[in-house]
Amino acid sequence: MNKFFHSIKQYKFHGIVFVMCFISLLFMHYSILLDKSDLTHFSYIENVCAVFIDCCLVLLIPFLLIKKRFYYLFIPLVLVQIVAFINILYSRYFYTYLPPSLYGEFNNLDGLSANIFAAMRATDSILLALLVITIFIYAKWKKNLKEISFKSRIRFATLLLGINLCLVIGLVSIAKRSWPDLRYKYILCYGHSPSESTFKFGLIYSLIVQSLSNSNREYTAQDIENIKPLLGSIQNSIQSTPPQNLIIILVESLISYPLERSIDGFEITPTLNKLIEESSYSNKNMTSLAKLGKSSDGQFTYLTGLLPKEKGVTVIDYFNNTFIALPELLKEADSNLITNMVIPTSAQMWRQNGMCLKYGIDSLYSRKEYTDQSYSDKWLNDQLLFEYAAQIQKKFKKPFASVVLTSSTHSPYEYCYENYEINFPENYPLEFKAYLTNIHYMDKYLGEYIKSLKENDIYNNSLIVILSDHDASNDWFKLTGDMQVPTQIPLIILNSPVSIEKATDYPITQADVFPTLLDLMGIKSQWRGLGNSLLTPDSILNNAHEAERKDQMQHISDIILNSDYFRSNK
């Protein structure tokens, strides 16, 4: 027995590192899963066991290989803390753990320093404190730490594996009493409650399960044949000549609430209000379909007519797929057409450069190409972005299709780009005030951009569509209870060649934009997207075929994405 305790005593610093990893992961789980109403008492036992198993799996190899230079144990400890910290920060914007597809996507951090710092809380210093305590203990103990023999390390690793195996067998045995089919307990639960499942079963197991479930599912030839009758929607021919150019303006996180709204006589969106009055059509009742990919999901749906996947990030998980996209279809109809996108970020963010090629966009103008290189390491604000887009577009001598992305209304809402004399109600949270202020800022420079288009004889020759990339959460505005606002998003169409008869509050989704633009630009295409054009009469939309298409939209999109349908059916 003395020999056993002497052997275990050799691992006292290992134990400290283990405990610090354990506390770090526990802190992560309890910081992310704030709503624990769906958990049982047993869920908390599962959480403790899962964290223990995760720590054993992370530290097993270091414990086995390190015989004397114990400072190497700081490597797995720091890695665990980095993973915990990144997941915590991600959850403060997306209310879930970081999906497997985003591990390693470091380009998406580019320009997000403000968001990262805004997401930090004082409690996050616990992670740093754990590391400092470990360093202090190591400094105090290092002279007394002795080399550990290989046999001893083998025995210790075997002990850890044995404990893990006992925990797994015990947990599964208990679960077996209530779950005849353990797939529902340990696999299928990630389909409807991934955050709760990760809390209960640990990070490593969850990453494995979600990675496997997010991989392309194999569909049979019959599955694909079954959806073919539902792929086509009604083509609406227009009698007028389509506009020469197409300009799509995607405003970051723009909800309909600020439009046509004044606060103590101050118009939040005077430019948009005027454009709504002058527009061919406007609608403030569009539902966002964006999922975890947020901005990239909005772009994806508008440009391809497909829905983003429900789990993971579509542009990453299906990056190698073939798509039929709006810019490509426009070029097929007019070989002289120039397609481009203007963005405020780096070209790598959300793989914009690669996705532009997929969409058929010829030129991507990012902050790297911006003339003032002092902005090469940060996002372009909306004033600079709109000026940049105007400078680019006035040089085109041929018809063009351009997508312009803004960024100044991106969360977090703790900074105002310009200050205005707006007498907000006292009960408005600071975040909501900042959001509305930045919406006004965007609107101001949108007005300057529209003015430039008119001065350069571009405006009247262009179909201009103003959209939001996705909605914004009341949580981001810190609005609760009766103060919460609707989060529907707007659609504004300028210079339509035909009138659109739908009511301005007609319920639509982001998927309806793609077929609508095909019609307005006079594009004939077998692929019409999964939504319905606003030019399609209600008498057609109310039939059984269209109702089935609407009900099956997500399922059809999943099959198309997972089978890479357009690679062989383009």
Coordinates of C-alpha atoms in Angstrom, one line a residue:
M1 CA 0.0 0.0 0.0
N2 CA 2.9 2.4 0.9
K3 CA 4.4 1.7 -2.5
F4 CA 1.1 2.5 -4.2
F5 CA 0.8 5.9 -2.4
H6 CA 4.4 6.6 -3.1
S7 CA 3.8 5.9 -6.8
I8 CA 0.7 8.2 -6.8
K9 CA 2.6 11.0 -5.0
Q10 CA 4.9 11.3 -8.1
Y11 CA 1.9 12.6 -9.9
K12 CA 0.9 15.4 -7.6
F13 CA 1.7 18.1 -10.2
H14 CA -0.1 16.0 -12.8
G15 CA -3.1 16.1 -10.4
I16 CA -2.9 19.9 -10.2
V17 CA -2.9 20.2 -14.0
F18 CA -5.8 17.8 -14.2
V19 CA -7.8 19.7 -11.6
M20 CA -7.2 23.0 -13.5
C21 CA -8.3 21.5 -16.8
F22 CA -11.4 20.1 -15.0
I23 CA -12.4 23.4 -13.5
S24 CA -11.7 25.2 -16.9
L25 CA -14.1 22.9 -18.7
L26 CA -16.7 23.0 -16.0
F27 CA -16.5 26.8 -16.1
M28 CA -17.0 26.7 -19.9
H29 CA -20.1 24.4 -19.7
Y30 CA -21.8 26.5 -17.0
S31 CA -21.0 29.8 -18.9
I32 CA -22.5 28.5 -22.1
L33 CA -25.6 26.6 -21.0
L34 CA -27.4 29.4 -19.1
D35 CA -30.9 27.8 -19.6
K36 CA -30.8 24.5 -17.7
S37 CA -34.6 24.1 -17.4
D38 CA -34.6 20.9 -19.6
L39 CA -31.9 19.2 -17.5
T40 CA -32.5 16.5 -14.9
H41 CA -30.6 15.9 -11.7
F42 CA -28.8 13.1 -13.5
S43 CA -27.7 15.5 -16.2
Y44 CA -25.4 17.3 -13.8
I45 CA -23.8 13.9 -12.8
E46 CA -23.3 13.2 -16.5
N47 CA -21.7 16.6 -17.0
V48 CA -19.1 16.0 -14.2
C49 CA -18.3 12.5 -15.5
A50 CA -18.0 13.8 -19.1
V51 CA -15.7 16.6 -18.0
F52 CA -13.6 14.1 -16.1
I53 CA -13.4 11.8 -19.2
D54 CA -12.5 14.8 -21.5
C55 CA -9.7 15.7 -19.2
C56 CA -8.4 12.1 -19.1
L57 CA -8.4 11.9 -22.9
V58 CA -6.7 15.2 -23.3
L59 CA -4.0 14.5 -20.7
L60 CA -3.5 10.8 -21.3
I61 CA -0.7 11.1 -24.0
P62 CA 1.2 13.9 -22.1
F63 CA 1.0 11.9 -18.9
L64 CA 2.4 8.9 -20.7
L65 CA 5.2 10.7 -22.6
I66 CA 6.5 13.3 -20.1
K67 CA 9.0 11.8 -17.7
K68 CA 10.8 14.8 -16.2
R69 CA 10.2 18.1 -18.0
F70 CA 6.8 18.7 -16.4
Y71 CA 6.5 22.2 -17.7
Y72 CA 5.4 20.6 -20.9
L73 CA 2.1 19.9 -19.1
F74 CA 1.3 23.6 -19.5
I75 CA 0.7 22.9 -23.2
P76 CA -2.4 20.8 -22.8
L77 CA -3.6 23.0 -20.0
V78 CA -3.3 26.2 -22.1
L79 CA -5.0 24.5 -25.1
V80 CA -7.9 23.4 -22.9
Q81 CA -8.3 26.9 -21.6
I82 CA -8.1 28.4 -25.2
V83 CA -10.8 26.0 -26.4
A84 CA -13.0 26.9 -23.3
F85 CA -12.5 30.6 -23.8
I86 CA -13.3 30.5 -27.6
N87 CA -16.5 28.5 -26.9
I88 CA -17.6 30.9 -24.2
L89 CA -17.0 34.0 -26.4
Y90 CA -18.8 32.3 -29.4
S91 CA -21.8 31.4 -27.2
R92 CA -22.3 35.0 -26.2
Y93 CA -23.3 35.8 -29.8
F94 CA -24.7 32.5 -31.0
Y95 CA -26.0 30.9 -27.7
T96 CA -24.3 27.5 -28.4
Y97 CA -21.0 25.8 -28.5
L98 CA -18.6 26.4 -31.4
P99 CA -19.6 24.0 -34.2
P100 CA -17.0 21.5 -35.4
S101 CA -16.7 23.1 -38.8
L102 CA -15.4 26.4 -37.4
Y103 CA -12.5 24.9 -35.5
G104 CA -9.5 26.1 -37.5
E105 CA -11.4 28.8 -39.4
F106 CA -9.1 31.5 -38.0
N107 CA -9.8 33.8 -40.9
N108 CA -13.2 34.5 -39.4
L109 CA -11.5 36.3 -36.5
D110 CA -10.1 38.9 -38.8
G111 CA -11.3 42.3 -37.8
L112 CA -13.4 41.0 -35.0
S113 CA -11.3 42.3 -32.1
A114 CA -14.1 44.7 -31.0
N115 CA -16.6 41.9 -30.9
I116 CA -14.2 39.7 -29.0
F117 CA -13.5 42.3 -26.3
A118 CA -17.1 43.3 -26.1
A119 CA -18.0 39.6 -25.4
M120 CA -15.6 39.3 -22.5
R121 CA -16.8 39.3 -18.9
A122 CA -14.9 39.9 -15.6
T123 CA -15.7 36.3 -14.7
D124 CA -13.5 35.1 -17.6
S125 CA -10.5 36.0 -15.6
I126 CA -11.1 32.8 -13.7
L127 CA -9.3 31.0 -16.5
L128 CA -6.3 33.2 -16.3
A129 CA -6.3 32.9 -12.5
L130 CA -6.2 29.0 -12.8
L131 CA -3.2 29.3 -15.1
V132 CA -1.4 31.7 -12.8
I133 CA -2.0 29.4 -9.8
T134 CA -0.6 26.4 -11.7
I135 CA 2.5 28.4 -12.6
F136 CA 3.0 29.4 -9.0
I137 CA 2.6 25.8 -7.8
Y138 CA 5.0 24.5 -10.4
A139 CA 7.6 27.2 -9.4
K140 CA 7.3 26.1 -5.8
W141 CA 7.4 22.3 -6.5
K142 CA 9.7 21.9 -9.4
K143 CA 12.9 21.2 -7.4
N144 CA 11.1 18.2 -5.7
L145 CA 9.6 16.8 -8.9
K146 CA 11.4 13.5 -9.7
E147 CA 11.7 11.6 -13.0
I148 CA 9.0 9.0 -13.5
S149 CA 9.8 5.7 -15.0
F150 CA 8.1 4.4 -18.1
K151 CA 6.6 1.5 -16.2
S152 CA 5.1 3.8 -13.7
R153 CA 3.6 6.0 -16.4
I154 CA 2.1 3.0 -18.1
R155 CA 0.5 1.9 -14.8
F156 CA -0.9 5.4 -14.3
A157 CA -2.2 5.7 -17.8
T158 CA -3.9 2.3 -17.4
L159 CA -5.5 3.5 -14.1
L160 CA -6.9 6.5 -15.9
L161 CA -8.3 4.4 -18.7
G162 CA -9.8 2.0 -16.2
I163 CA -11.6 4.8 -14.4
N164 CA -12.9 6.1 -17.7
L165 CA -14.1 2.7 -18.8
C166 CA -15.9 2.2 -15.4
L167 CA -17.6 5.6 -15.7
V168 CA -18.7 5.0 -19.3
I169 CA -20.1 1.5 -18.4
G170 CA -21.9 2.9 -15.4
L171 CA -23.5 5.8 -17.2
V172 CA -24.6 3.7 -20.2
S173 CA -26.0 1.0 -17.8
I174 CA -28.1 3.6 -16.0
A175 CA -29.2 5.1 -19.4
K176 CA -30.2 1.7 -20.6
R177 CA -32.9 1.4 -18.0
S178 CA -34.7 4.4 -19.5
W179 CA -33.7 4.2 -23.1
P180 CA -34.2 0.9 -25.0
D181 CA -32.5 2.5 -28.0
L182 CA -29.4 4.4 -27.0
R183 CA -29.3 6.2 -30.3
Y184 CA -32.0 8.5 -28.9
K185 CA -30.0 9.1 -25.8
Y186 CA -26.5 9.7 -27.2
I187 CA -26.8 10.5 -31.0
L188 CA -30.2 11.7 -32.2
C189 CA -30.5 14.2 -29.3
Y190 CA -28.0 16.5 -31.1
G191 CA -30.6 17.1 -33.8
H192 CA -32.8 19.1 -31.5
S193 CA -30.8 20.0 -28.4
P194 CA -27.0 20.2 -29.3
S195 CA -26.1 22.5 -26.5
E196 CA -27.8 20.4 -23.8
S197 CA -26.3 17.3 -25.3
T198 CA -22.8 18.8 -25.3
F199 CA -23.2 19.8 -21.6
K200 CA -24.2 16.3 -20.7
F201 CA -21.8 14.2 -22.8
G202 CA -18.7 16.4 -23.0
L203 CA -16.9 18.3 -25.7
I204 CA -14.9 15.6 -27.3
Y205 CA -17.8 13.1 -27.8
S206 CA -20.0 16.0 -29.1
L207 CA -17.4 17.1 -31.6
I208 CA -17.2 13.5 -32.9
V209 CA -20.9 13.0 -33.1
Q210 CA -21.6 16.4 -34.7
S211 CA -18.8 16.0 -37.2
L212 CA -20.1 12.7 -38.3
S213 CA -23.7 14.0 -38.5
N214 CA -22.7 17.1 -40.4
S215 CA -20.9 15.1 -43.1
N216 CA -22.7 14.7 -46.4
R217 CA -25.4 12.1 -46.1
E218 CA -25.7 9.6 -48.9
Y219 CA -29.0 9.7 -50.8
T220 CA -30.3 7.1 -53.1
A221 CA -31.2 7.7 -56.7
Q222 CA -34.9 7.3 -55.7
D223 CA -34.6 10.0 -53.0
I224 CA -33.3 12.4 -55.6
E225 CA -36.0 11.4 -58.1
N226 CA -38.6 12.1 -55.5
I227 CA -37.7 15.7 -55.2
K228 CA -37.3 16.5 -58.9
P229 CA -41.1 17.3 -59.4
L230 CA -40.8 19.8 -56.6
L231 CA -37.7 21.7 -58.0
G232 CA -39.5 23.8 -60.5
S233 CA -41.5 26.9 -59.7
I234 CA -43.5 29.2 -62.0
Q235 CA -41.5 31.4 -64.5
N236 CA -43.1 34.8 -64.9
S237 CA -42.3 36.6 -68.1
I238 CA -42.1 40.4 -68.0
Q239 CA -43.2 42.5 -71.0
S240 CA -40.8 45.4 -70.2
T241 CA -37.1 45.5 -70.9
P242 CA -35.1 44.4 -67.8
P243 CA -32.8 47.0 -66.2
Q244 CA -29.2 47.1 -67.4
N245 CA -27.6 46.7 -64.0
L246 CA -28.4 44.9 -60.8
I247 CA -27.2 46.3 -57.4
I248 CA -27.9 44.2 -54.3
I249 CA -27.2 46.0 -51.0
L250 CA -27.0 43.7 -48.0
V251 CA -27.2 45.8 -44.8
E252 CA -25.8 44.0 -41.7
S253 CA -28.4 43.0 -39.2
L254 CA -31.1 45.4 -40.4
I255 CA -34.5 44.7 -39.0
S256 CA -37.7 46.4 -40.2
Y257 CA -38.4 48.0 -36.8
P258 CA -36.4 51.3 -37.3
L259 CA -37.8 51.9 -40.8
E260 CA -40.4 54.7 -41.0
R261 CA -39.9 55.3 -37.3
S262 CA -39.2 58.6 -35.4
I263 CA -38.0 59.1 -31.9
D264 CA -39.1 62.5 -30.5
G265 CA -39.3 63.8 -34.0
F266 CA -35.9 62.4 -35.1
E267 CA -36.2 60.1 -38.2
I268 CA -34.0 57.0 -37.7
T269 CA -33.9 56.1 -41.4
P270 CA -34.8 59.2 -43.5
T271 CA -33.0 57.8 -46.6
L272 CA -34.7 54.4 -46.5
N273 CA -38.0 56.1 -45.7
K274 CA -37.7 58.2 -48.9
L275 CA -36.7 55.2 -50.9
I276 CA -39.7 53.2 -49.7
E277 CA -41.9 56.0 -50.9
E278 CA -40.2 56.0 -54.3
S279 CA -39.8 52.2 -54.5
S280 CA -41.5 49.9 -56.9
Y281 CA -42.1 47.6 -54.0
S282 CA -41.2 47.4 -50.3
N283 CA -42.0 44.7 -47.7
K284 CA -41.2 44.8 -44.0
N285 CA -42.4 41.3 -43.2
M286 CA -39.6 39.1 -44.5
T287 CA -38.4 36.2 -42.3
S288 CA -34.7 35.5 -42.1
L289 CA -33.6 31.9 -42.8
A290 CA -30.0 32.3 -41.7
K291 CA -28.7 29.8 -39.2
L292 CA -25.2 29.5 -37.6
G293 CA -23.6 31.0 -40.8
K294 CA -25.5 34.3 -40.2
S295 CA -24.2 36.7 -42.9
S296 CA -22.8 34.0 -45.1
D297 CA -26.2 32.2 -44.9
G298 CA -28.1 35.3 -46.0
Q299 CA -25.8 35.7 -49.0
F300 CA -26.1 32.0 -49.8
T301 CA -29.9 32.0 -49.9
Y302 CA -30.2 35.3 -51.9
L303 CA -27.7 34.2 -54.5
T304 CA -28.5 30.4 -54.9
G305 CA -32.2 30.1 -53.8
L306 CA -31.2 27.3 -51.4
L307 CA -31.7 27.2 -47.7
P308 CA -28.7 27.0 -45.3
K309 CA -28.2 23.8 -43.4
E310 CA -29.7 23.7 -39.9
K311 CA -26.5 22.6 -38.2
G312 CA -23.0 23.8 -39.0
V313 CA -22.0 26.5 -41.4
T314 CA -23.1 25.9 -45.0
V315 CA -20.4 27.8 -46.9
I316 CA -17.7 25.7 -45.0
D317 CA -19.4 22.3 -45.0
Y318 CA -20.4 22.5 -48.7
F319 CA -17.5 24.6 -50.0
N320 CA -16.6 22.1 -52.6
N321 CA -20.2 21.8 -54.0
T322 CA -21.4 23.0 -57.3
F323 CA -24.2 25.7 -57.3
I324 CA -26.4 27.5 -59.7
A325 CA -26.2 31.1 -58.6
L326 CA -27.7 34.4 -59.7
P327 CA -24.4 36.1 -60.9
E328 CA -23.6 33.1 -63.1
L329 CA -27.1 33.1 -64.6
L330 CA -26.9 36.8 -65.3
K331 CA -23.6 36.3 -67.2
E332 CA -25.1 33.5 -69.2
A333 CA -27.9 35.8 -70.3
D334 CA -25.5 38.7 -71.1
S335 CA -21.9 37.8 -71.9
N336 CA -20.9 41.5 -71.5
L337 CA -22.0 41.7 -67.9
I338 CA -19.5 42.3 -65.2
T339 CA -20.1 40.8 -61.8
N340 CA -18.5 41.9 -58.6
M341 CA -18.8 42.1 -54.8
V342 CA -17.7 44.9 -52.4
I343 CA -17.1 43.9 -48.8
P344 CA -15.7 45.7 -45.7
T345 CA -13.7 42.7 -44.5
S346 CA -10.8 40.6 -45.7
A347 CA -11.3 38.4 -48.7
Q348 CA -10.8 35.3 -46.6
M349 CA -13.6 36.0 -44.0
W350 CA -16.3 33.3 -44.3
R351 CA -14.3 32.2 -47.4
Q352 CA -15.7 35.1 -49.4
N353 CA -13.0 34.8 -52.1
G354 CA -13.8 31.1 -52.7
M355 CA -17.5 31.5 -52.6
C356 CA -17.4 34.4 -55.1
L357 CA -16.0 31.9 -57.6
K358 CA -18.7 29.5 -56.7
Y359 CA -21.4 32.1 -57.3
G360 CA -19.9 33.3 -60.6
I361 CA -18.7 36.7 -59.2
D362 CA -15.7 37.9 -61.3
S363 CA -14.1 40.5 -58.9
L364 CA -14.1 40.7 -55.2
Y365 CA -13.2 44.1 -53.7
S366 CA -12.2 43.8 -50.1
R367 CA -10.5 46.1 -47.7
K368 CA -7.1 44.8 -49.1
E369 CA -7.9 46.6 -52.4
Y370 CA -9.0 49.8 -50.7
T371 CA -6.7 52.7 -51.6
D372 CA -6.1 53.8 -48.0
Q373 CA -3.9 51.0 -46.6
S374 CA -4.4 52.2 -43.0
Y375 CA -7.6 50.1 -43.1
S376 CA -5.8 47.0 -44.2
D377 CA -6.2 45.4 -40.8
K378 CA -9.7 46.5 -39.8
W379 CA -13.2 46.6 -41.3
L380 CA -14.3 49.5 -43.5
N381 CA -17.1 51.5 -41.9
D382 CA -20.2 52.2 -43.9
Q383 CA -19.1 55.7 -44.9
L384 CA -15.9 54.3 -46.5
L385 CA -17.7 51.2 -47.8
F386 CA -20.3 53.2 -49.7
E387 CA -17.7 55.6 -51.1
Y388 CA -15.6 52.6 -52.2
A389 CA -18.5 50.9 -53.9
A390 CA -19.5 54.2 -55.7
Q391 CA -15.9 54.7 -56.9
I392 CA -15.7 51.1 -58.3
Q393 CA -19.1 51.2 -60.0
K394 CA -18.8 54.5 -61.8
K395 CA -15.7 53.1 -63.7
F396 CA -17.7 50.3 -65.3
K397 CA -18.4 50.9 -69.0
K398 CA -20.4 47.7 -69.4
P399 CA -23.6 46.4 -67.6
F400 CA -22.8 45.1 -64.2
A401 CA -24.2 43.1 -61.3
S402 CA -22.8 44.2 -57.9
V403 CA -23.3 42.9 -54.3
V404 CA -22.4 45.5 -51.6
L405 CA -22.1 44.4 -48.0
T406 CA -22.2 46.8 -45.0
S407 CA -20.8 46.2 -41.5
S408 CA -21.3 49.2 -39.2
T409 CA -24.6 47.7 -37.8
H410 CA -22.8 44.5 -36.8
S411 CA -23.0 43.5 -33.1
P412 CA -21.8 44.2 -30.4
Y413 CA -23.8 47.4 -30.0
E414 CA -21.5 49.2 -27.6
Y415 CA -20.0 51.8 -30.1
C416 CA -21.5 54.6 -32.2
Y417 CA -19.7 55.6 -35.4
E418 CA -21.2 59.1 -35.2
N419 CA -23.2 60.8 -32.4
Y420 CA -26.6 62.4 -33.1
E421 CA -29.0 64.4 -31.0
I422 CA -31.6 61.6 -30.5
N423 CA -33.7 61.9 -27.3
F424 CA -34.1 58.2 -26.6
P425 CA -36.5 57.1 -23.9
E426 CA -34.7 56.6 -20.6
N427 CA -35.6 52.9 -20.4
Y428 CA -33.9 52.1 -23.7
P429 CA -30.8 49.9 -23.0
L430 CA -27.4 51.4 -24.2
E431 CA -27.1 48.5 -26.7
F432 CA -30.5 49.4 -28.4
K433 CA -29.6 53.0 -28.5
A434 CA -26.2 52.2 -30.2
Y435 CA -28.0 49.9 -32.7
L436 CA -30.5 52.6 -33.7
T437 CA -27.7 55.2 -33.8
N438 CA -25.6 53.1 -36.1
I439 CA -28.7 52.3 -38.3
H440 CA -29.0 56.1 -38.8
Y441 CA -25.3 56.3 -39.6
M442 CA -25.7 53.6 -42.2
D443 CA -28.8 55.3 -43.6
K444 CA -27.0 58.6 -43.9
Y445 CA -24.2 57.2 -46.1
L446 CA -26.5 55.0 -48.0
G447 CA -28.1 58.4 -49.0
E448 CA -24.7 59.6 -50.2
Y449 CA -24.3 56.4 -52.2
I450 CA -27.7 56.7 -53.9
K451 CA -26.9 60.3 -54.7
S452 CA -23.6 59.2 -56.4
L453 CA -25.4 56.6 -58.4
K454 CA -27.8 59.3 -59.7
E455 CA -24.9 61.8 -60.5
N456 CA -23.1 59.1 -62.5
D457 CA -26.2 58.0 -64.5
I458 CA -26.3 54.6 -62.9
Y459 CA -29.4 54.8 -60.7
N460 CA -32.1 54.9 -63.4
N461 CA -30.4 52.0 -65.4
S462 CA -30.2 49.7 -62.3
L463 CA -32.5 47.4 -60.4
I464 CA -31.5 48.2 -56.9
V465 CA -32.5 45.8 -54.1
I466 CA -31.9 46.7 -50.4
L467 CA -31.9 43.7 -48.0
S468 CA -30.7 42.6 -44.6
D469 CA -28.3 39.7 -44.4
H470 CA -30.1 38.3 -41.4
D471 CA -32.2 39.4 -38.4
A472 CA -31.0 40.7 -35.1
S473 CA -31.9 39.3 -31.7
N474 CA -33.5 41.1 -28.9
D475 CA -30.9 39.6 -26.7
W476 CA -28.3 41.6 -28.6
F477 CA -30.2 44.8 -27.8
K478 CA -30.7 43.8 -24.1
L479 CA -34.5 44.1 -24.6
T480 CA -36.7 41.9 -22.4
G481 CA -40.4 41.5 -21.7
D482 CA -42.7 44.1 -23.3
M483 CA -39.8 46.1 -24.7
Q484 CA -38.9 43.4 -27.2
V485 CA -39.3 44.4 -30.9
P486 CA -40.3 42.3 -34.0
T487 CA -37.2 41.0 -35.8
Q488 CA -38.7 40.6 -39.3
I489 CA -36.4 42.1 -42.0
P490 CA -37.1 44.4 -44.9
L491 CA -37.0 44.1 -48.7
I492 CA -36.9 47.3 -50.8
I493 CA -36.9 47.1 -54.7
L494 CA -36.1 50.2 -56.7
N495 CA -36.7 50.6 -60.5
S496 CA -38.6 47.4 -61.1
P497 CA -39.5 47.0 -64.7
V498 CA -43.0 45.8 -63.7
S499 CA -45.3 46.5 -60.8
I500 CA -45.4 44.0 -57.9
E501 CA -49.0 43.5 -56.7
K502 CA -48.2 41.8 -53.4
A503 CA -49.2 43.7 -50.2
T504 CA -46.3 45.4 -48.3
D505 CA -47.0 43.2 -45.3
Y506 CA -47.2 40.0 -47.4
P507 CA -45.3 37.3 -45.5
I508 CA -42.2 36.3 -47.4
T509 CA -38.8 34.6 -46.7
Q510 CA -35.3 35.2 -47.9
A511 CA -35.7 32.3 -50.3
D512 CA -38.3 34.3 -52.2
V513 CA -35.8 36.9 -53.3
F514 CA -33.8 34.6 -55.7
P515 CA -36.8 33.7 -58.0
T516 CA -38.1 37.3 -57.8
L517 CA -34.7 38.7 -59.1
L518 CA -34.7 36.1 -61.9
D519 CA -38.1 37.3 -63.1
L520 CA -37.2 41.0 -62.8
M521 CA -34.0 40.6 -64.7
G522 CA -35.7 38.5 -67.3
I523 CA -33.6 35.4 -66.6
K524 CA -34.9 32.0 -67.9
S525 CA -33.6 29.2 -65.8
Q526 CA -34.7 25.6 -65.0
W527 CA -33.5 26.2 -61.5
R528 CA -35.7 28.7 -59.8
G529 CA -34.7 28.2 -56.2
L530 CA -36.9 26.9 -53.4
G531 CA -38.9 30.1 -52.7
N532 CA -41.6 31.8 -54.8
S533 CA -41.3 34.9 -56.9
L534 CA -43.3 37.9 -55.8
L535 CA -44.6 38.1 -59.4
T536 CA -46.3 34.7 -59.0
P537 CA -50.1 35.1 -58.5
D538 CA -51.6 33.9 -55.2
S539 CA -54.0 31.7 -57.2
I540 CA -51.0 29.6 -58.2
L541 CA -49.2 29.8 -54.9
N542 CA -52.2 28.3 -53.1
N543 CA -52.4 25.1 -55.1
A544 CA -51.3 21.7 -53.6
H545 CA -48.0 21.5 -55.5
E546 CA -46.8 24.9 -54.2
A547 CA -47.9 24.1 -50.7
E548 CA -45.9 20.9 -50.8
R549 CA -42.8 22.7 -52.1
K550 CA -43.1 25.2 -49.2
D551 CA -43.5 22.4 -46.6
Q552 CA -40.5 20.5 -48.0
M553 CA -38.1 23.4 -48.6
Q554 CA -35.6 22.4 -45.9
H555 CA -35.7 18.7 -46.8
I556 CA -35.2 19.5 -50.6
S557 CA -32.3 21.8 -49.8
D558 CA -30.7 19.3 -47.6
I559 CA -30.8 16.6 -50.3
I560 CA -29.4 19.1 -52.9
L561 CA -26.6 20.0 -50.6
N562 CA -25.7 16.6 -49.3
S563 CA -25.8 14.9 -52.7
D564 CA -24.1 17.8 -54.5
Y565 CA -27.0 17.6 -56.9
F566 CA -25.9 20.3 -59.3
R567 CA -22.6 18.7 -60.0
S568 CA -24.4 16.3 -62.3
N569 CA -27.7 18.1 -62.9
K570 CA -26.6 21.6 -63.8

